[in-house]
Coordinates of C-alpha atoms in Angstrom, one line a residue:
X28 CA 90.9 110.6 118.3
X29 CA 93.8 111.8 120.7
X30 CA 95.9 114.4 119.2
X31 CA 99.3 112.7 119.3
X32 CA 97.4 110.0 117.5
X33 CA 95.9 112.4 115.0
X34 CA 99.4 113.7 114.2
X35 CA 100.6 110.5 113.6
X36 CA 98.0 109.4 111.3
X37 CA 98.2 112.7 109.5
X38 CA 102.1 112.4 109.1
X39 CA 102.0 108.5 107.9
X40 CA 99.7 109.6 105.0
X41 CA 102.1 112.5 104.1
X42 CA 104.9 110.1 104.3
X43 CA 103.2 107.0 102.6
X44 CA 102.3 109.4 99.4
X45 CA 105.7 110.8 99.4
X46 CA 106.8 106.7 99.5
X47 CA 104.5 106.2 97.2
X48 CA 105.3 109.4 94.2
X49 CA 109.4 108.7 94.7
X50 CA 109.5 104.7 94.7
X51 CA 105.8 104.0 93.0
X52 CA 104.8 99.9 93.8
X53 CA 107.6 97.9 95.4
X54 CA 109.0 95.5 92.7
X55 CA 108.8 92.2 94.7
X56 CA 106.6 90.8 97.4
X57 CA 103.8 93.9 96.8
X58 CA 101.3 93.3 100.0
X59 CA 98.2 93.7 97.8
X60 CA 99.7 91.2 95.4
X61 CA 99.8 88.6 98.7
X62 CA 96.5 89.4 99.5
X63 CA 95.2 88.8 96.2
X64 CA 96.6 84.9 96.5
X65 CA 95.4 84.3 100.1
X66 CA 92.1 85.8 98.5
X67 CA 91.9 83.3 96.0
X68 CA 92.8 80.1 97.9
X69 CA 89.6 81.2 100.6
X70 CA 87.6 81.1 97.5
X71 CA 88.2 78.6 96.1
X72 CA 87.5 76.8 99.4
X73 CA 84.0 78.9 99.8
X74 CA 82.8 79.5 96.2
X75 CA 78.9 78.6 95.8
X76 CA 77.0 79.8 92.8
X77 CA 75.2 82.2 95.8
X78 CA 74.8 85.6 97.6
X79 CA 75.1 84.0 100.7
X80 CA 78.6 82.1 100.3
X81 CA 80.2 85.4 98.7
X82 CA 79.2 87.2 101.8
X83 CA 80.8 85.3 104.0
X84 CA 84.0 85.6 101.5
X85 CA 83.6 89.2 101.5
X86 CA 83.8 89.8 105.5
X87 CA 86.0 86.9 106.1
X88 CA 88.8 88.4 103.3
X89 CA 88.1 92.1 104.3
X90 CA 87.6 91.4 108.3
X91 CA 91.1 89.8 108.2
X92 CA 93.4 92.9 107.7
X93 CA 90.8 95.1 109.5
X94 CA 91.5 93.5 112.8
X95 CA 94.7 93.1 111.5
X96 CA 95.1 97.0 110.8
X97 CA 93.1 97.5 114.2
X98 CA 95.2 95.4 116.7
X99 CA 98.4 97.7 115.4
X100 CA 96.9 100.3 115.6
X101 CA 96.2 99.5 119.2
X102 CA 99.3 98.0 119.9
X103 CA 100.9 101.5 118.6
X104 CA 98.5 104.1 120.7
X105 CA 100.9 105.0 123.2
X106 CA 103.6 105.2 120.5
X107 CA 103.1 108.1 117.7
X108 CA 106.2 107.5 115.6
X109 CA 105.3 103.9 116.0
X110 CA 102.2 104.3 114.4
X111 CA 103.0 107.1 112.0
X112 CA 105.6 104.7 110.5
X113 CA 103.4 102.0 110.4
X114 CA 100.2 104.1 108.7
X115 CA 103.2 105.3 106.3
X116 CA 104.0 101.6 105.3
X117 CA 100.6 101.0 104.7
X118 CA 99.7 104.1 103.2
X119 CA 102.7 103.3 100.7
X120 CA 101.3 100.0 100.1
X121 CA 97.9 100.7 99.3
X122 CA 98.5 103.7 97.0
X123 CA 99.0 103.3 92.9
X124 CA 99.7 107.0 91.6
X125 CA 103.0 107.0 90.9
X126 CA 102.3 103.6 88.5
X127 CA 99.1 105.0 87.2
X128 CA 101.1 108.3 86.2
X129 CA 103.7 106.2 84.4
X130 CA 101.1 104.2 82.7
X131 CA 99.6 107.2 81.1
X132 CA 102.6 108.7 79.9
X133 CA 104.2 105.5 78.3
X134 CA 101.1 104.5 76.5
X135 CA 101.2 108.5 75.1
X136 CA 104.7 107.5 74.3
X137 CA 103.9 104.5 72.5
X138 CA 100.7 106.0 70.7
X139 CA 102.6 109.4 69.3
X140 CA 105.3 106.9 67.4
X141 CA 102.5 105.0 66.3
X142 CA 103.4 101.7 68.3
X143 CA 99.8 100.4 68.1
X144 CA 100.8 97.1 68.8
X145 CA 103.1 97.8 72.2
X146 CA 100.5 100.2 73.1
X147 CA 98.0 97.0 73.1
X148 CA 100.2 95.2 75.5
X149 CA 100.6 98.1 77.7
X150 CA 97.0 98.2 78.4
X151 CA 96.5 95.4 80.7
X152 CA 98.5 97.3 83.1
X153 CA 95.4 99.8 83.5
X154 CA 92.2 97.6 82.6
X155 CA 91.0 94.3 81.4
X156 CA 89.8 95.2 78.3
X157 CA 90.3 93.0 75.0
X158 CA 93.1 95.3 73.2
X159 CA 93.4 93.3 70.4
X160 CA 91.2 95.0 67.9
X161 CA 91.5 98.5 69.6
X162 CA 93.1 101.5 67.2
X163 CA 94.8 104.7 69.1
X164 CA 91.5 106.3 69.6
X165 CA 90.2 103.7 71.4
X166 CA 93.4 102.6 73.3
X167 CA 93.7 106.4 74.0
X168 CA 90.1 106.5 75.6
X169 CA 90.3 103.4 77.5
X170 CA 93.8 105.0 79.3
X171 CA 91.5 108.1 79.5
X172 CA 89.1 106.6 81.3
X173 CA 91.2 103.9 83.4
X174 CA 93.0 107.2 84.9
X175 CA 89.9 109.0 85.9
X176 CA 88.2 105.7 87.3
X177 CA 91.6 104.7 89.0
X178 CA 92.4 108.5 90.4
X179 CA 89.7 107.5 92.5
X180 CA 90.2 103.7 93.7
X181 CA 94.2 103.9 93.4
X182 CA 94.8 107.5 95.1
X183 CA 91.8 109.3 96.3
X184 CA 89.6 106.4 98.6
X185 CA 92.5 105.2 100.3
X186 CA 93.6 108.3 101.7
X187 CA 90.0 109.5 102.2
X188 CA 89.8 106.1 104.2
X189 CA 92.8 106.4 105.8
X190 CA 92.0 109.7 107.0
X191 CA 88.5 108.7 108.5
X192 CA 90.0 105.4 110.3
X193 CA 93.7 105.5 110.2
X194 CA 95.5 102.2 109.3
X195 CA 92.1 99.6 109.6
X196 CA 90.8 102.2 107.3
X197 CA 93.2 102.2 104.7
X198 CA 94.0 97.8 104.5
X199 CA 89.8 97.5 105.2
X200 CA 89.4 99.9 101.8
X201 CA 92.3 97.8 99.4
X202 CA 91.3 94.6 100.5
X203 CA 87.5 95.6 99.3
X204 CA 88.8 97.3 96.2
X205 CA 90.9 94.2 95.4
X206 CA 88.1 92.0 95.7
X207 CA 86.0 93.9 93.6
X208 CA 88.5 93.6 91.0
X209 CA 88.7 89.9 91.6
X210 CA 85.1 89.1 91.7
X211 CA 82.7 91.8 91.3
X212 CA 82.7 91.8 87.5
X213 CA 80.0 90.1 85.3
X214 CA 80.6 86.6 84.6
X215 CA 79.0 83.4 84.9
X216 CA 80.7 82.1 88.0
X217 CA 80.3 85.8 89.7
X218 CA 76.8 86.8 88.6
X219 CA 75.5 86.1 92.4
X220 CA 78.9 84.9 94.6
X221 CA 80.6 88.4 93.9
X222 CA 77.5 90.9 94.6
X223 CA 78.4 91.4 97.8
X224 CA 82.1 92.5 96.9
X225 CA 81.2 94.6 94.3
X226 CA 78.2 96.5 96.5
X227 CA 80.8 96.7 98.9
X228 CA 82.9 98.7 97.2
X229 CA 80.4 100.6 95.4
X230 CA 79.1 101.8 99.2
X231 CA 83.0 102.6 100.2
X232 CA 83.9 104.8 96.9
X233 CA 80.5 106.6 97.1
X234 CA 82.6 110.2 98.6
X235 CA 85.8 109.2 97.4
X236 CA 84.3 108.7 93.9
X237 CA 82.5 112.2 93.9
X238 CA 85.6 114.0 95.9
X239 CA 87.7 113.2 92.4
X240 CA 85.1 114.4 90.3
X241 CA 85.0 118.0 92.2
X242 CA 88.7 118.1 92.9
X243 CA 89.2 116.9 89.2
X244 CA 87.1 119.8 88.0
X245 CA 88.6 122.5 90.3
X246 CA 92.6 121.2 89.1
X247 CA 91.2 121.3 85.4
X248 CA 93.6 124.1 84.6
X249 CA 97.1 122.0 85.5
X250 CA 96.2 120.1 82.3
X251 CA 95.4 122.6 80.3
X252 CA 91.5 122.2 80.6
X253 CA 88.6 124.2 81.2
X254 CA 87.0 124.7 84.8
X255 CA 83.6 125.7 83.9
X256 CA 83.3 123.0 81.0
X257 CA 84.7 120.5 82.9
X258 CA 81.7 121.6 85.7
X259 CA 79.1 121.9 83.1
X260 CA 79.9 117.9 81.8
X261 CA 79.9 116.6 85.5
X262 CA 76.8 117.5 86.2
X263 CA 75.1 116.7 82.9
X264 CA 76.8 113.4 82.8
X265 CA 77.9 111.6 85.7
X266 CA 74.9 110.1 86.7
X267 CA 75.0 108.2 83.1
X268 CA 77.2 105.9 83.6
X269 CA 76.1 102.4 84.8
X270 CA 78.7 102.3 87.9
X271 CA 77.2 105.1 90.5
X272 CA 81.0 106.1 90.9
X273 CA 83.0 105.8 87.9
X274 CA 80.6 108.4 85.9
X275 CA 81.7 111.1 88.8
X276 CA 85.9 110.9 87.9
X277 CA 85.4 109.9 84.3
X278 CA 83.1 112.7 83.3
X279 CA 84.8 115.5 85.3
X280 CA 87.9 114.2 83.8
X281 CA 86.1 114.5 80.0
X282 CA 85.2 117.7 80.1
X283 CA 88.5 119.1 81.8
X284 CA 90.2 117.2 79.0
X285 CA 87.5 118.2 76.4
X286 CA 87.1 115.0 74.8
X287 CA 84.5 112.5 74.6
X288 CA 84.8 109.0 76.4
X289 CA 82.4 106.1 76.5
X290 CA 81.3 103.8 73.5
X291 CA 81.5 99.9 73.4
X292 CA 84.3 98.1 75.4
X293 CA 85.0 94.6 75.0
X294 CA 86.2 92.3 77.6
X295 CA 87.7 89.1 76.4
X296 CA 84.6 87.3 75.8
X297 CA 81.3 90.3 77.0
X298 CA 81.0 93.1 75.5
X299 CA 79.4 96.6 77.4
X300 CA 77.8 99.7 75.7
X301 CA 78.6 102.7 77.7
X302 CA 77.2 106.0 77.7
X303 CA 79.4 108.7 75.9
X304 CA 80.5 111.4 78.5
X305 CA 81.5 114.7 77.3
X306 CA 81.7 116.5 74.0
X307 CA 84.3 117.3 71.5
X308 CA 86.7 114.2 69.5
X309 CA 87.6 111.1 70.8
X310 CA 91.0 111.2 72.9
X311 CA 94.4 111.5 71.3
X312 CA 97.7 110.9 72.7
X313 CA 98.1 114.3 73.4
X314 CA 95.2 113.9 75.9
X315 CA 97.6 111.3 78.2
X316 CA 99.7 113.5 79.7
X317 CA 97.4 115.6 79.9
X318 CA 95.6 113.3 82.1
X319 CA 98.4 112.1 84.2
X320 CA 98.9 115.8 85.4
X321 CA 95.4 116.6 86.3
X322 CA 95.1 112.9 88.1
X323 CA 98.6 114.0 90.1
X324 CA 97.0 117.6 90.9
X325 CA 94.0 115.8 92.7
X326 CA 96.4 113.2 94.4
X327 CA 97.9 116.2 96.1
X328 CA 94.7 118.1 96.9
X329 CA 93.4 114.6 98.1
X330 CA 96.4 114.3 100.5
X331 CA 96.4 117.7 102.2
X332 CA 92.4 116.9 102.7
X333 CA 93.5 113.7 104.4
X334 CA 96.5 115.0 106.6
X335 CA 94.2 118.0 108.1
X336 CA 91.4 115.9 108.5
X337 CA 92.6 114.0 111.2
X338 CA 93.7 116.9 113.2
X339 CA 91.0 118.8 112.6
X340 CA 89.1 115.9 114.3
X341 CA 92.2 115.4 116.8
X342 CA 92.3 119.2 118.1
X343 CA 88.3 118.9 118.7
X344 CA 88.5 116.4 120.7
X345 CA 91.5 117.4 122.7
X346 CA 89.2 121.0 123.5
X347 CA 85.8 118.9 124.0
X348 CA 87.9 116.9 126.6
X349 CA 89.5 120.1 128.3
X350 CA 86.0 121.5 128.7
X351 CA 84.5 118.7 130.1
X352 CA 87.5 118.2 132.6
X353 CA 87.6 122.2 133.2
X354 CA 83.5 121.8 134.0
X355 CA 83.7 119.0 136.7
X356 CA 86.7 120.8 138.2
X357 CA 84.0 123.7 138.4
X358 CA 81.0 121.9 139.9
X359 CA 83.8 120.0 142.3
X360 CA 84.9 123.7 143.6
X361 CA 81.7 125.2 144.2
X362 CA 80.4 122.0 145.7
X363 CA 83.1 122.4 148.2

């Protein structure tokens, strides 16, 4: 990676979060929401009750704005502010922490003046959970547990991604994640025709996914929580939980809240026993907040790993390329 390509990578993350923490999702035409539709009309055009078919759906939908992300990319390499504004864009795009922030705090909102009812509406805006029957408890933990999980696949993996590969990185990593959500769940029509998504995206979150728990466990304090419990739960408990990334952010974030998530959770028609994670009560709306301020800590941490990343990478390759042309300048002199 060339420097001046380096910087500009680094400075379209820092710009897309900013984008992202002062204007949160754009309110019309949202570029994940048009990729969700284009999604949807390939498969319906591909679907077959096999691996095979949702394979070829998986690279066709994720391929797309790879090259896509790649040709700019390429089209941009001579032209840093170029690129920087179009990483920004799509750094902007791709990240959710400003809405997942929001989220958190409403539903507390709702739960402390005992809105049970709005607070079941609110839900779906974090998971796709059955609310109907759920008390403040359990509306409480499912928040708890959509903002530790969502840390991680709405804030933390796409800049970790767009870090490592710049702007193919970051569409390549939302398209995936967006499929998965589409998909990878269990169902009768996805049991074989969304494996490949949802391995797919289990493979991309792997660091990301365990990045949140450790930065999630190290930011403890800003909400209030306890480092070396929230360390102690993490490694007792995060390889519990049936997803091999999930269990990472949502048992750092039980033990630096010091509740206890997991239980049965019900989605509109299957139901799930998860493993509890963590000890003490059952969250509380006093935990959201809470929450929120610990998942916007590791956002931040997450971003300055991202910017220096690429110029760590940038400046080490700018030196590795000075040395090699300062050593063939040396054998050229002394063979003449």
């Amino acid at each position: 990676m060339r420097l001046a390509g380096a910087v500009a990578n680094a400075g379209g993350l820092v710009a897309g979060y900013a984008l992202d923490a002062l204007l949160g999702d754009p309110r019309r035409g949202h570029p994940v929401a048009g990729f969700g539709r284009a999604a949807a009309t390939l498969e319906r055009r591909l679907y077959r009750p096999d691996r095979l078919s949702g394979a070829a759906f998986t690279a066709l939908s994720v391929g797309a704005p790879v090259l896509v992300g790649a040709a700019a990319a390429y089209a941009t390499r001579h032209r840093p502010i170029a690129r920087a504004a179009l990483v920004a864009a799509g750094t902007w795009a791709v990240l959710g922490g400003r809405s997942l922030r929001h989220e958190a705090r409403a539903m507390g909102s709702e739960l402390r003046a005992g809105d049970v009812p709005a607070a079941r509406q609110r839900l779906g805006n974090l998971c796709g959970r059955d609310p109907s029957t759920l008390d403040e408890p359990e509306l409480a933990r499912a928040t708890v547990e959509s903002v530790a999980e969502n840390t991680s696949d709405a804030v933390v993996a796409p800049l970790v991604w767009g870090a490592v590969a710049g702007l193919p990185g970051l569409l390549g990593y939302r398209a995936a994640n967006t499929l998965d959500a589409m998909v990878g769940h269990r169902s009768a029509r996805y049991a074989r025709f969304g494996t490949p998504a949802a391995r797919l995206d289990d493979l991309l979150n792997l660091v990301p996914a365990r990045l949140t728990g450790l930065l999630t466990v190290a930011l403890a304090p800003v909400g209030h929580g306890d480092r070396q419990q929230a360390w102690r739960v993490w490694q007792r408990d995060r390889a519990d939980h049936p997803s091999p990334n999930a269990g990472q952010c949502e048992a750092a974030m039980a033990g630096a809240l010091g509740v206890r998530l997991g239980g049965r959770n019900v989605y509109f028609g299957r139901s799930e026993a998860r493993p509890f994670l963590g000890d003490g009560p059952r969250p509380e709306a006093r935990h959201l907040p809470r929450a929120a301020r610990i998942s916007g800590a590791v956002g931040l941490a997450a971003l300055g790993l991202a910017a220096a990343y690429p110029l760590t990478v940038g400046r080490l390759t700018a030196a590795v390329a000075r040395r090699a042309v300062g050593a063939r300048a040396g054998r050229a002199g002394h063979r003449g």
